[in-house]
Steps between C-alpha positions, in 0.01 A plus 500: 500500500560505125736735323309812395548554124566832335262607226708345218516167680128517574418548132701187423316305770165616361592392148598153620230445764286190443380308805471122473146522638282768650141508623371843594215748511535826310310826513497851359346774715442871450504668845394841366209350306309267736227442241751371245562127515830360385566147383564233761520126507732202538803380309691174474834527321709197409854496365507467124234760425182339634240734653156463655359850558145537632333839527250541783159500335659480157675269257790263556813508284712190445838549333743238373808528276298386199171681544247666728138456604249749642210347692194718560284481810236307303755229420552591135863504390705668231838366391779724378873516436770504761563856607836623385447810713332468838263772629676779688253481789441274801550218548738458206699818568548413868592132468743575213623859554656514153141544377440800725514867399742598777843425352574820307499341155355646182124488547515476882331762717730479802863439588691407813632814668875443506544807721332332798611178669313172497401409856445155650232417758381154606634318195375756251663782305332838482589658166441872421348591162470819296269566208685529168285785365439682829792434739319683781263201514649224712409151613642187658531130428517234767696199375531153652874481564515123448285454190538847342128533432319828562261471794378861517494807277407840645452780248284737702184463295539123465614206712576158353564203726605136477435296815702179479315196631729212406840448342479119495219338297230291665329204339221731384756735346663216308156390382442856375829479308388177333172669407691781331716252309204292388253779416730759340590356164770606257339789314516474121306815405636851453850558641542695825538876493847624416424868547715526811195594705352262756193308395210562737287207608 
């Protein structure tokens, strides 16, 4: 059993969290709105800022420290700058919690409820949330206690999930990393956004 952090310690762990490798499926669901489809797909994350994100039925996003590439379902591709700010939505916000909107910072929607304890169950921490604008609205995070990634977000109207498949890369995963490195070139066009807001793929 790991030591259960208090909310200040947890914020520090979220800021520093960066797994060496992660392969997972992600999904956003809206239980109250069964006709509304949220984004879902697969993600490969490699240490050093390399991402392979593939939306089910949609585009793929490849990110590298020097640039990015969006590949449409028809195979056409668009190159762009490296993202200084990652999107505050799955899978980015779950793999790297510092890009989530749950940490009580300026611009965030939610904060960890310091008045309630963090609980541990089966190698995961269950973290209570309150809405910054309407404290009567509550939610929970489920956090992998070893890797400090968010595996589930429950906000009543919305559920986000990250189902970890692998934490050690296979040969196919390493081949995907080489594809990112070879296909995403150093971008020399317009500089990345410096507005402080996440760029949305």
